[in-house]
Tab-separated table of C-alpha atoms in Angstrom:
chain	number	residue	atom	x	y	z
C	1	MET	CA	-4.042	15.332	-4.978
C	2	ASP	CA	-2.491	13.339	-5.994
C	3	LEU	CA	1.551	11.269	-5.799
C	4	SER	CA	3.341	14.202	-7.972
C	5	ASP	CA	1.271	16.470	-5.919
C	6	ALA	CA	2.934	15.656	-3.136
C	7	ALA	CA	6.586	14.066	-4.022
C	8	VAL	CA	6.722	17.670	-4.834
C	9	SER	CA	6.573	18.473	-1.176
C	10	VAL	CA	8.270	16.114	-0.366
C	11	GLU	CA	11.166	16.782	-1.910
C	12	MET	CA	11.163	20.048	-1.566
C	13	PHE	CA	11.985	19.546	2.219
C	14	TYR	CA	14.450	17.313	0.261
C	15	ARG	CA	15.818	20.083	-1.552
C	16	ARG	CA	15.629	23.265	1.447
C	17	ILE	CA	15.905	21.206	4.189
C	18	TYR	CA	19.544	19.361	3.224
C	19	TRP	CA	20.353	19.264	-0.210
C	20	GLN	CA	21.522	23.796	0.296
C	21	ALA	CA	22.214	23.068	3.934
C	22	PRO	CA	25.690	24.890	3.820
C	23	SER	CA	27.652	21.454	4.088
C	24	ALA	CA	26.468	20.722	1.271
C	25	ILE	CA	27.575	19.522	-2.021
C	26	THR	CA	25.181	18.952	-4.790
C	27	TYR	CA	24.171	19.266	-8.210
C	28	ASN	CA	21.188	19.613	-9.833
C	29	THR	CA	19.671	18.014	-13.316
C	30	PRO	CA	16.554	18.053	-15.065
C	31	ASP	CA	16.360	13.424	-14.337
C	32	TYR	CA	18.005	13.170	-11.235
C	33	THR	CA	20.076	15.655	-7.607
C	34	LEU	CA	23.372	14.037	-6.742
C	35	THR	CA	23.954	15.314	-2.957
C	36	TYR	CA	26.641	15.334	-0.283
C	37	SER	CA	26.043	15.774	2.831
C	38	GLY	CA	29.026	16.997	4.240
C	39	THR	CA	28.732	13.916	6.232
C	40	PRO	CA	30.685	10.269	5.361
C	41	TRP	CA	27.950	7.788	6.376
C	42	LEU	CA	24.765	9.771	6.362
C	43	HIS	CA	23.411	7.487	3.817
C	44	SER	CA	20.162	8.617	4.622
C	45	ILE	CA	20.586	11.914	3.292
C	46	ASN	CA	23.737	11.851	0.832
C	47	GLN	CA	21.194	10.745	-2.590
C	48	LEU	CA	21.272	10.614	-6.325
C	49	TRP	CA	17.454	11.640	-5.652
C	50	LEU	CA	15.309	10.474	-8.974
C	51	HIS	CA	13.588	13.584	-10.452
C	52	ASN	CA	12.607	10.463	-13.084
C	53	PRO	CA	12.912	6.825	-12.339
C	54	HIS	CA	12.951	6.482	-15.617
C	55	ALA	CA	16.656	8.072	-16.411
C	56	LEU	CA	18.374	5.656	-14.071
C	57	ASN	CA	20.310	3.085	-15.930
C	58	ARG	CA	23.541	1.459	-15.188
C	59	GLY	CA	25.602	5.053	-16.453
C	60	LEU	CA	23.312	6.767	-14.064
C	61	LEU	CA	24.573	4.604	-10.941
C	62	GLU	CA	28.381	4.613	-12.138
C	63	ALA	CA	27.940	7.906	-12.302
C	64	ALA	CA	26.765	7.666	-8.216
C	65	ALA	CA	28.741	5.654	-7.746
C	66	ALA	CA	31.882	8.059	-8.710
C	67	PHE	CA	30.596	10.971	-7.643
C	68	PHE	CA	29.779	9.667	-3.771
C	69	LYS	CA	33.545	7.574	-3.748
C	70	SER	CA	34.780	10.664	-3.813
C	71	TYR	CA	33.886	11.616	-0.624
C	72	ARG	CA	34.686	8.162	0.591
C	73	ALA	CA	30.609	8.608	1.548
C	74	GLU	CA	27.826	5.616	1.953
C	75	TYR	CA	25.271	6.867	-0.485
C	76	SER	CA	21.043	6.013	-1.170
C	77	ILE	CA	18.792	5.636	-4.923
C	78	VAL	CA	16.467	7.832	-3.786
C	79	PHE	CA	12.902	7.978	-5.559
C	80	THR	CA	8.812	7.607	-5.510
C	81	GLU	CA	6.162	5.512	-7.084
C	82	PRO	CA	2.744	4.266	-6.341
C	83	GLU	CA	4.278	1.037	-6.852
C	84	PRO	CA	8.468	0.322	-7.233
C	85	LEU	CA	8.238	-3.064	-8.209
C	86	GLU	CA	9.427	-3.038	-11.390
C	87	ARG	CA	12.145	-0.626	-10.363
C	88	ALA	CA	12.950	-2.515	-7.308
C	89	GLN	CA	13.714	-5.404	-9.281
C	90	TRP	CA	16.321	-3.294	-11.713
C	91	LEU	CA	18.047	-2.658	-8.464
C	92	THR	CA	17.971	-5.917	-7.111
C	93	ASP	CA	19.331	-6.819	-10.225
C	94	SER	CA	22.056	-4.710	-9.827
C	95	HIS	CA	22.839	-5.514	-6.382
C	96	TYR	CA	21.122	-2.807	-4.197
C	97	SER	CA	19.434	-3.695	-1.447
C	98	GLU	CA	15.991	-0.886	0.338
C	99	ARG	CA	16.997	0.790	3.054
C	100	ALA	CA	13.055	1.893	3.446
C	101	SER	CA	10.279	2.828	2.914
C	102	ASN	CA	8.617	5.442	4.148
C	103	PRO	CA	5.009	5.967	3.283
C	104	ILE	CA	3.849	9.020	1.781
C	105	PHE	CA	-0.251	10.688	3.014
C	106	GLY	CA	-1.883	13.651	1.684
C	107	LEU	CA	-5.525	15.999	2.331
C	108	ARG	CA	-6.895	18.156	0.562
C	109	GLY	CA	-8.443	20.680	3.614
C	110	LEU	CA	-8.439	20.673	7.739
C	111	PRO	CA	-8.175	17.044	9.583
C	112	ARG	CA	-10.285	15.944	11.504
C	113	PRO	CA	-9.340	14.420	14.571
C	114	HIS	CA	-11.197	12.819	17.482
C	115	TYR	CA	-9.536	13.898	20.527
C	116	LEU	CA	-7.767	17.765	20.761
C	117	HIS	CA	-5.299	18.364	24.276
C	118	ARG	CA	-7.220	22.031	24.823
C	119	GLU	CA	-4.693	22.493	27.013
C	120	ALA	CA	-1.431	22.127	24.810
C	121	GLU	CA	-0.201	25.549	24.041
C	122	ILE	CA	1.519	25.944	20.927
C	123	ILE	CA	3.537	28.694	19.460
C	124	GLN	CA	6.214	28.693	16.831
C	125	ALA	CA	8.722	28.432	17.211
C	126	THR	CA	11.614	31.325	17.307
C	127	ALA	CA	15.506	30.633	17.384
C	128	GLN	CA	15.490	31.035	21.068
C	129	HIS	CA	14.019	28.019	21.170
C	130	GLN	CA	16.351	26.190	18.799
C	131	THR	CA	17.474	24.166	21.575
C	132	GLU	CA	14.586	22.923	22.700
C	133	LEU	CA	13.712	22.108	19.351
C	134	LEU	CA	16.575	19.296	18.985
C	135	ASN	CA	16.603	18.404	22.539
C	136	ILE	CA	12.552	16.861	21.219
C	137	LEU	CA	14.981	15.343	18.120
C	138	TYR	CA	16.691	13.486	19.721
C	139	GLY	CA	13.924	12.741	22.538
C	140	THR	CA	11.642	11.187	19.738
C	141	PHE	CA	13.710	9.838	16.098
C	142	PHE	CA	17.101	8.703	15.785
C	143	MET	CA	18.830	11.784	15.305
C	144	GLY	CA	21.444	12.892	16.621
C	145	PRO	CA	24.051	16.583	16.274
C	146	GLU	CA	24.812	15.312	12.910
C	147	ILE	CA	21.767	15.349	10.916
C	148	GLY	CA	20.112	17.732	13.713
C	149	ARG	CA	22.547	20.363	12.211
C	150	TYR	CA	20.131	19.689	9.309
C	151	ALA	CA	17.203	20.378	10.530
C	152	VAL	CA	16.884	23.286	12.348
C	153	ARG	CA	19.392	25.753	11.396
C	154	THR	CA	19.053	29.717	12.057
C	155	GLU	CA	18.512	30.743	8.601
C	156	HIS	CA	15.363	28.744	9.002
C	157	PHE	CA	14.188	31.283	11.599
C	158	THR	CA	14.316	33.955	8.921
C	159	ASP	CA	12.466	31.783	6.312
C	160	SER	CA	9.308	31.958	4.732
C	161	MET	CA	8.760	28.747	3.722
C	162	ILE	CA	10.501	27.008	6.761
C	163	ARG	CA	8.366	26.902	10.255
C	164	HIS	CA	8.643	25.626	12.934
C	165	TYR	CA	6.807	24.614	15.817
C	166	LEU	CA	6.944	23.330	19.314
C	167	ALA	CA	3.780	22.380	21.617
C	168	TYR	CA	3.700	22.920	25.671
C	169	VAL	CA	1.395	20.912	28.555
C	170	GLY	CA	1.929	23.353	31.485
C	171	ASN	CA	5.186	24.682	31.910
C	172	GLU	CA	6.893	21.733	30.108
C	173	VAL	CA	8.167	21.325	26.427
C	174	ALA	CA	5.766	18.636	25.233
C	175	ALA	CA	5.979	18.774	21.174
C	176	CYS	CA	7.197	19.440	17.775
C	177	ALA	CA	6.652	20.166	14.353
C	178	THR	CA	8.529	21.018	11.208
C	179	VAL	CA	5.817	23.125	8.110
C	180	LEU	CA	7.582	23.964	4.858
C	181	LEU	CA	5.029	26.173	2.789
C	182	ASN	CA	5.153	25.374	-1.296
C	183	ASP	CA	2.808	25.695	-4.034
C	184	HIS	CA	-0.186	25.497	-1.672
C	185	ILE	CA	1.002	22.898	-0.087
C	186	ALA	CA	1.897	22.639	3.663
C	187	GLY	CA	5.084	19.935	3.611
C	188	ILE	CA	4.262	18.397	7.640
C	189	TRP	CA	7.615	17.281	8.602
C	190	ASN	CA	9.531	15.825	11.895
C	191	VAL	CA	5.727	15.819	14.894
C	192	GLY	CA	7.987	14.646	17.301
C	193	THR	CA	5.949	14.321	21.433
C	194	LEU	CA	7.955	12.986	24.376
C	195	ARG	CA	6.895	9.392	25.729
C	196	PRO	CA	5.631	11.379	29.054
C	197	PHE	CA	3.101	13.319	27.459
C	198	ARG	CA	1.747	10.509	24.679
C	199	ARG	CA	-1.690	9.279	23.767
C	200	GLN	CA	-3.601	12.705	25.347
C	201	GLY	CA	-4.004	14.423	22.157
C	202	VAL	CA	-0.687	16.386	22.192
C	203	ALA	CA	0.028	15.926	18.733
C	204	SER	CA	-3.323	16.470	16.826
C	205	ALA	CA	-3.939	19.958	18.464
C	206	LEU	CA	-0.504	20.681	17.881
C	207	LEU	CA	-0.680	19.940	13.998
C	208	MET	CA	-4.972	21.728	14.243
C	209	ARG	CA	-1.658	24.794	14.795
C	210	VAL	CA	-0.083	23.850	12.470
C	211	LEU	CA	-2.382	23.180	9.191
C	212	THR	CA	-4.711	26.174	10.347
C	213	ASP	CA	-1.830	28.226	10.240
C	214	ALA	CA	-0.551	27.037	6.655
C	215	ALA	CA	-4.249	27.609	5.580
C	216	ALA	CA	-4.763	31.568	6.122
C	217	GLU	CA	-1.610	31.650	3.974
C	218	GLY	CA	-2.237	30.100	1.562
C	219	CYS	CA	-1.237	26.175	2.189
C	220	PRO	CA	-5.259	24.667	2.556
C	221	ASN	CA	-3.564	21.595	1.824
C	222	SER	CA	-1.320	18.881	3.519
C	223	VAL	CA	1.646	16.031	3.022
C	224	LEU	CA	3.322	14.067	5.610
C	225	VAL	CA	5.258	11.313	5.178
C	226	ALA	CA	3.989	8.954	9.478
C	227	SER	CA	5.832	6.456	10.537
C	228	THR	CA	4.664	3.479	12.360
C	229	MET	CA	3.179	4.533	15.530
C	230	GLY	CA	2.055	7.487	13.695
C	231	ARG	CA	0.073	6.040	11.161
C	232	PRO	CA	-2.910	5.174	13.102
C	233	LEU	CA	-3.815	8.819	14.001
C	234	TYR	CA	-2.977	10.136	10.541
C	235	GLU	CA	-5.120	7.160	8.655
C	236	GLU	CA	-8.208	8.684	11.729
C	237	MET	CA	-6.904	12.727	10.991
C	238	ASP	CA	-8.343	11.098	6.929
C	239	TYR	CA	-5.569	11.352	5.180
C	240	ARG	CA	-4.594	8.861	2.342
C	241	PHE	CA	-1.910	7.243	1.939
C	242	LEU	CA	-0.589	8.045	-1.687
C	243	GLY	CA	2.418	5.962	-2.515
C	244	ASN	CA	6.101	5.088	-1.215
C	245	THR	CA	9.723	7.254	-1.056
C	246	LEU	CA	12.167	4.525	-1.255
C	247	PHE	CA	15.508	4.375	-0.318
C	248	TYR	CA	18.108	1.566	-2.047
C	249	GLY	CA	22.054	1.422	-1.067
C	250	LEU	CA	24.509	-1.055	-2.068
C	251	SER	CA	23.924	-4.325	-0.725
C	252	ASN	CA	27.025	-5.810	1.603
């Protein structure tokens, strides 16, 4: 798997979860997408997303600024590259600065975890589990209801491309994950484990169930964005670093 395949998977997640949300106002072109989430201060999902990074120029910057100004919204310029130095320097010279750098990892086939929690019960979530899913996301990520209402929506539970999973230890909910199936790749997102259940193999057991199900449905390869906390686990499971998705915003 190369970065171009992985970038398509990452882009599809944003498209299905955020750009196509009921409140979103989104304009697509072959070279870029402009999308306003409906919440002015959510600059991480109010985006000028570059499908073709070479399309970035002064005119496009001005068009994006005008689009978001009409909603009084903060926004980010987003692109994925293995070595973003040239574009990053151009944005810096244009008075933008890096807000986030999300490392993308890919794997062909199933991972090889060193340790699994053998007693964890893994289920594919249904609409009745929506509150549990959101509570884990709020408890493990810097995420509030403003993002949660996009990340776990009622229509996901009848969408053949999107699956949410929960892990239980005993009778307690311990972890969650989301998978988006597209073009033989399983995009793994929002893997979160509540603090009392960390470093016990719960996340590994959850990932194995998610990826085994995905492989059975024709998606044997996987892509994920690793947090600082999760990166050692994924590298241990043979995931390979492919590149970064960069988020740039106007400098203050």
